[in-house]
JSON list of C-alpha atoms in Angstrom, two decimals:
[
{"chain": "T", "resi": 1, "resn": "MET", "atom": "CA", "xyz": [0.01, -0.03, 0.04]},
{"chain": "T", "resi": 2, "resn": "LEU", "atom": "CA", "xyz": [2.79, 2.41, 0.92]},
{"chain": "T", "resi": 3, "resn": "LEU", "atom": "CA", "xyz": [4.63, 1.60, -2.33]},
{"chain": "T", "resi": 4, "resn": "LEU", "atom": "CA", "xyz": [1.50, 2.39, -4.39]},
{"chain": "T", "resi": 5, "resn": "PHE", "atom": "CA", "xyz": [1.12, 5.68, -2.58]},
{"chain": "T", "resi": 6, "resn": "LEU", "atom": "CA", "xyz": [4.77, 6.61, -3.36]},
{"chain": "T", "resi": 7, "resn": "VAL", "atom": "CA", "xyz": [4.33, 5.71, -7.02]},
{"chain": "T", "resi": 8, "resn": "ILE", "atom": "CA", "xyz": [1.26, 7.95, -7.24]},
{"chain": "T", "resi": 9, "resn": "LEU", "atom": "CA", "xyz": [3.04, 10.77, -5.35]},
{"chain": "T", "resi": 10, "resn": "ILE", "atom": "CA", "xyz": [6.10, 10.61, -7.57]},
{"chain": "T", "resi": 11, "resn": "ALA", "atom": "CA", "xyz": [4.08, 10.49, -10.79]},
{"chain": "T", "resi": 12, "resn": "ALA", "atom": "CA", "xyz": [2.23, 13.63, -9.69]},
{"chain": "T", "resi": 13, "resn": "SER", "atom": "CA", "xyz": [5.36, 15.50, -8.63]},
{"chain": "T", "resi": 14, "resn": "PRO", "atom": "CA", "xyz": [6.41, 18.50, -10.72]},
{"chain": "T", "resi": 15, "resn": "ALA", "atom": "CA", "xyz": [9.98, 17.13, -10.72]},
{"chain": "T", "resi": 16, "resn": "PHE", "atom": "CA", "xyz": [8.77, 14.07, -12.63]},
{"chain": "T", "resi": 17, "resn": "ALA", "atom": "CA", "xyz": [6.46, 15.94, -15.04]},
{"chain": "T", "resi": 18, "resn": "GLU", "atom": "CA", "xyz": [7.48, 16.44, -18.67]},
{"chain": "T", "resi": 19, "resn": "PRO", "atom": "CA", "xyz": [8.81, 19.91, -19.38]},
{"chain": "T", "resi": 20, "resn": "CYS", "atom": "CA", "xyz": [6.16, 22.22, -20.92]},
{"chain": "T", "resi": 21, "resn": "SER", "atom": "CA", "xyz": [8.64, 23.26, -23.64]},
{"chain": "T", "resi": 22, "resn": "LYS", "atom": "CA", "xyz": [8.68, 19.76, -25.28]},
{"chain": "T", "resi": 23, "resn": "PRO", "atom": "CA", "xyz": [6.56, 19.33, -28.41]},
{"chain": "T", "resi": 24, "resn": "THR", "atom": "CA", "xyz": [4.70, 16.37, -26.88]},
{"chain": "T", "resi": 25, "resn": "ALA", "atom": "CA", "xyz": [3.75, 18.55, -23.86]},
{"chain": "T", "resi": 26, "resn": "ARG", "atom": "CA", "xyz": [2.56, 21.36, -26.18]},
{"chain": "T", "resi": 27, "resn": "SER", "atom": "CA", "xyz": [0.40, 18.84, -28.03]},
{"chain": "T", "resi": 28, "resn": "LYS", "atom": "CA", "xyz": [-1.17, 17.71, -24.69]},
{"chain": "T", "resi": 29, "resn": "ILE", "atom": "CA", "xyz": [-1.69, 21.35, -23.72]},
{"chain": "T", "resi": 30, "resn": "ALA", "atom": "CA", "xyz": [-3.55, 22.12, -26.97]},
{"chain": "T", "resi": 31, "resn": "GLU", "atom": "CA", "xyz": [-5.63, 18.93, -26.74]},
{"chain": "T", "resi": 32, "resn": "THR", "atom": "CA", "xyz": [-6.61, 19.50, -23.11]},
{"chain": "T", "resi": 33, "resn": "LEU", "atom": "CA", "xyz": [-7.36, 23.20, -23.62]},
{"chain": "T", "resi": 34, "resn": "ARG", "atom": "CA", "xyz": [-9.97, 22.32, -26.19]},
{"chain": "T", "resi": 35, "resn": "LEU", "atom": "CA", "xyz": [-11.79, 20.33, -23.51]},
{"chain": "T", "resi": 36, "resn": "ALA", "atom": "CA", "xyz": [-11.80, 23.15, -20.93]},
{"chain": "T", "resi": 37, "resn": "SER", "atom": "CA", "xyz": [-15.25, 23.54, -19.40]},
{"chain": "T", "resi": 38, "resn": "GLU", "atom": "CA", "xyz": [-17.10, 23.64, -16.16]},
{"chain": "T", "resi": 39, "resn": "GLN", "atom": "CA", "xyz": [-17.01, 19.85, -16.03]},
{"chain": "T", "resi": 40, "resn": "ARG", "atom": "CA", "xyz": [-13.28, 19.79, -16.80]},
{"chain": "T", "resi": 41, "resn": "PRO", "atom": "CA", "xyz": [-11.39, 22.73, -15.36]},
{"chain": "T", "resi": 42, "resn": "VAL", "atom": "CA", "xyz": [-7.93, 23.44, -16.83]},
{"chain": "T", "resi": 43, "resn": "ASN", "atom": "CA", "xyz": [-5.26, 25.22, -14.79]},
{"chain": "T", "resi": 44, "resn": "LEU", "atom": "CA", "xyz": [-2.06, 26.81, -16.02]},
{"chain": "T", "resi": 45, "resn": "THR", "atom": "CA", "xyz": [0.70, 29.08, -14.86]},
{"chain": "T", "resi": 46, "resn": "PHE", "atom": "CA", "xyz": [2.53, 31.21, -17.46]},
{"chain": "T", "resi": 47, "resn": "ARG", "atom": "CA", "xyz": [5.25, 33.81, -17.55]},
{"chain": "T", "resi": 48, "resn": "THR", "atom": "CA", "xyz": [3.60, 37.16, -18.07]},
{"chain": "T", "resi": 49, "resn": "GLY", "atom": "CA", "xyz": [6.78, 38.76, -19.49]},
{"chain": "T", "resi": 50, "resn": "ALA", "atom": "CA", "xyz": [7.41, 36.09, -22.13]},
{"chain": "T", "resi": 51, "resn": "ASP", "atom": "CA", "xyz": [7.49, 37.09, -25.79]},
{"chain": "T", "resi": 52, "resn": "GLY", "atom": "CA", "xyz": [4.06, 36.98, -27.31]},
{"chain": "T", "resi": 53, "resn": "VAL", "atom": "CA", "xyz": [2.09, 37.14, -24.04]},
{"chain": "T", "resi": 54, "resn": "LYS", "atom": "CA", "xyz": [-0.68, 39.76, -24.40]},
{"chain": "T", "resi": 55, "resn": "LEU", "atom": "CA", "xyz": [-2.24, 41.16, -21.24]},
{"chain": "T", "resi": 56, "resn": "SER", "atom": "CA", "xyz": [-3.86, 44.39, -20.15]},
{"chain": "T", "resi": 57, "resn": "ILE", "atom": "CA", "xyz": [-1.57, 46.84, -18.39]},
{"chain": "T", "resi": 58, "resn": "GLY", "atom": "CA", "xyz": [-3.57, 46.26, -15.20]},
{"chain": "T", "resi": 59, "resn": "LEU", "atom": "CA", "xyz": [-2.94, 42.54, -15.26]},
{"chain": "T", "resi": 60, "resn": "LYS", "atom": "CA", "xyz": [0.69, 42.96, -16.20]},
{"chain": "T", "resi": 61, "resn": "THR", "atom": "CA", "xyz": [1.15, 45.29, -13.25]},
{"chain": "T", "resi": 62, "resn": "LYS", "atom": "CA", "xyz": [-0.62, 42.97, -10.86]},
{"chain": "T", "resi": 63, "resn": "TYR", "atom": "CA", "xyz": [1.20, 39.89, -12.16]},
{"chain": "T", "resi": 64, "resn": "PRO", "atom": "CA", "xyz": [4.71, 41.07, -13.27]},
{"chain": "T", "resi": 65, "resn": "ASP", "atom": "CA", "xyz": [6.26, 37.61, -13.34]},
{"chain": "T", "resi": 66, "resn": "ASP", "atom": "CA", "xyz": [3.73, 34.82, -13.39]},
{"chain": "T", "resi": 67, "resn": "MET", "atom": "CA", "xyz": [0.00, 34.37, -13.51]},
{"chain": "T", "resi": 68, "resn": "THR", "atom": "CA", "xyz": [-2.14, 31.32, -12.83]},
{"chain": "T", "resi": 69, "resn": "ILE", "atom": "CA", "xyz": [-5.54, 30.99, -14.40]},
{"chain": "T", "resi": 70, "resn": "ILE", "atom": "CA", "xyz": [-8.29, 28.37, -14.18]},
{"chain": "T", "resi": 71, "resn": "LEU", "atom": "CA", "xyz": [-10.42, 27.88, -17.23]},
{"chain": "T", "resi": 72, "resn": "GLN", "atom": "CA", "xyz": [-13.61, 26.58, -15.76]},
{"chain": "T", "resi": 73, "resn": "SER", "atom": "CA", "xyz": [-16.65, 28.81, -15.87]},
{"chain": "T", "resi": 74, "resn": "ASP", "atom": "CA", "xyz": [-15.50, 32.43, -16.11]},
{"chain": "T", "resi": 75, "resn": "PHE", "atom": "CA", "xyz": [-14.19, 32.44, -19.64]},
{"chain": "T", "resi": 76, "resn": "GLU", "atom": "CA", "xyz": [-15.40, 32.88, -23.23]},
{"chain": "T", "resi": 77, "resn": "GLN", "atom": "CA", "xyz": [-14.12, 32.68, -26.69]},
{"chain": "T", "resi": 78, "resn": "LEU", "atom": "CA", "xyz": [-11.30, 30.21, -26.14]},
{"chain": "T", "resi": 79, "resn": "ASN", "atom": "CA", "xyz": [-9.29, 29.95, -29.33]},
{"chain": "T", "resi": 80, "resn": "VAL", "atom": "CA", "xyz": [-6.53, 27.30, -29.46]},
{"chain": "T", "resi": 81, "resn": "LYS", "atom": "CA", "xyz": [-3.89, 27.52, -32.19]},
{"chain": "T", "resi": 82, "resn": "ASP", "atom": "CA", "xyz": [-0.86, 25.34, -32.82]},
{"chain": "T", "resi": 83, "resn": "ASP", "atom": "CA", "xyz": [1.49, 27.58, -30.89]},
{"chain": "T", "resi": 84, "resn": "ARG", "atom": "CA", "xyz": [-0.76, 29.67, -28.54]},
{"chain": "T", "resi": 85, "resn": "PHE", "atom": "CA", "xyz": [-4.23, 30.24, -27.22]},
{"chain": "T", "resi": 86, "resn": "ASP", "atom": "CA", "xyz": [-6.30, 33.29, -26.46]},
{"chain": "T", "resi": 87, "resn": "VAL", "atom": "CA", "xyz": [-9.27, 33.59, -24.22]},
{"chain": "T", "resi": 88, "resn": "LEU", "atom": "CA", "xyz": [-11.64, 36.20, -22.85]},
{"chain": "T", "resi": 89, "resn": "LEU", "atom": "CA", "xyz": [-11.58, 36.00, -19.04]},
{"chain": "T", "resi": 90, "resn": "ARG", "atom": "CA", "xyz": [-14.20, 37.48, -16.76]},
{"chain": "T", "resi": 91, "resn": "LEU", "atom": "CA", "xyz": [-12.37, 38.85, -13.75]},
{"chain": "T", "resi": 92, "resn": "ARG", "atom": "CA", "xyz": [-14.20, 40.74, -11.04]},
{"chain": "T", "resi": 93, "resn": "GLY", "atom": "CA", "xyz": [-16.92, 41.98, -13.40]},
{"chain": "T", "resi": 94, "resn": "SER", "atom": "CA", "xyz": [-14.69, 43.01, -16.23]},
{"chain": "T", "resi": 95, "resn": "ARG", "atom": "CA", "xyz": [-13.53, 41.17, -19.31]},
{"chain": "T", "resi": 96, "resn": "GLU", "atom": "CA", "xyz": [-9.85, 40.72, -20.06]},
{"chain": "T", "resi": 97, "resn": "ARG", "atom": "CA", "xyz": [-8.48, 39.29, -23.33]},
{"chain": "T", "resi": 98, "resn": "VAL", "atom": "CA", "xyz": [-5.35, 37.11, -22.68]},
{"chain": "T", "resi": 99, "resn": "THR", "atom": "CA", "xyz": [-3.07, 35.60, -25.28]},
{"chain": "T", "resi": 100, "resn": "VAL", "atom": "CA", "xyz": [-0.55, 32.99, -24.13]},
{"chain": "T", "resi": 101, "resn": "PRO", "atom": "CA", "xyz": [2.02, 31.27, -26.44]},
{"chain": "T", "resi": 102, "resn": "PHE", "atom": "CA", "xyz": [2.65, 27.70, -25.33]},
{"chain": "T", "resi": 103, "resn": "HIS", "atom": "CA", "xyz": [6.33, 28.50, -24.76]},
{"chain": "T", "resi": 104, "resn": "ALA", "atom": "CA", "xyz": [5.31, 30.90, -21.93]},
{"chain": "T", "resi": 105, "resn": "ILE", "atom": "CA", "xyz": [3.57, 28.14, -19.92]},
{"chain": "T", "resi": 106, "resn": "LYS", "atom": "CA", "xyz": [5.38, 27.03, -16.78]},
{"chain": "T", "resi": 107, "resn": "SER", "atom": "CA", "xyz": [2.94, 24.39, -15.59]},
{"chain": "T", "resi": 108, "resn": "PHE", "atom": "CA", "xyz": [-0.33, 22.94, -16.90]},
{"chain": "T", "resi": 109, "resn": "TRP", "atom": "CA", "xyz": [-2.73, 20.52, -15.25]},
{"chain": "T", "resi": 110, "resn": "ASP", "atom": "CA", "xyz": [-6.33, 19.48, -15.22]},
{"chain": "T", "resi": 111, "resn": "THR", "atom": "CA", "xyz": [-8.32, 17.79, -12.51]},
{"chain": "T", "resi": 112, "resn": "SER", "atom": "CA", "xyz": [-6.86, 14.40, -13.36]},
{"chain": "T", "resi": 113, "resn": "GLU", "atom": "CA", "xyz": [-3.11, 15.01, -13.83]},
{"chain": "T", "resi": 114, "resn": "LEU", "atom": "CA", "xyz": [-0.20, 17.33, -14.11]},
{"chain": "T", "resi": 115, "resn": "LYS", "atom": "CA", "xyz": [0.44, 17.53, -17.87]},
{"chain": "T", "resi": 116, "resn": "CYS", "atom": "CA", "xyz": [3.79, 19.40, -17.73]},
{"chain": "T", "resi": 117, "resn": "SER", "atom": "CA", "xyz": [5.96, 21.53, -15.51]},
{"chain": "T", "resi": 118, "resn": "ASP", "atom": "CA", "xyz": [9.09, 23.59, -16.00]},
{"chain": "T", "resi": 119, "resn": "GLY", "atom": "CA", "xyz": [10.17, 23.36, -12.38]}
]
């Protein structure tokens, strides 16, 4: 029983997750993003200063390094491309358009598993 617990814990550890920069991880990201919904929340952390990231000045000021978002119920117009996604987030009564290239993603997971992590 203890061995099974350790295997599950190690598999879920960020140290053992595939780096988000690998092509296979980016493919998983795109595939999983397309399934984002209230029934299947998708979580990701990205570098806000990375090339190609588009945020409002207010979000960039509030999150100068990293930002974590959960795509569950407060989003619209999710558009997934081969190298990036953009989405309209509803944050505290306002709408914010966010564009995130896959190379800016630090970690990505859904309710079932950690898909990738860069540390």
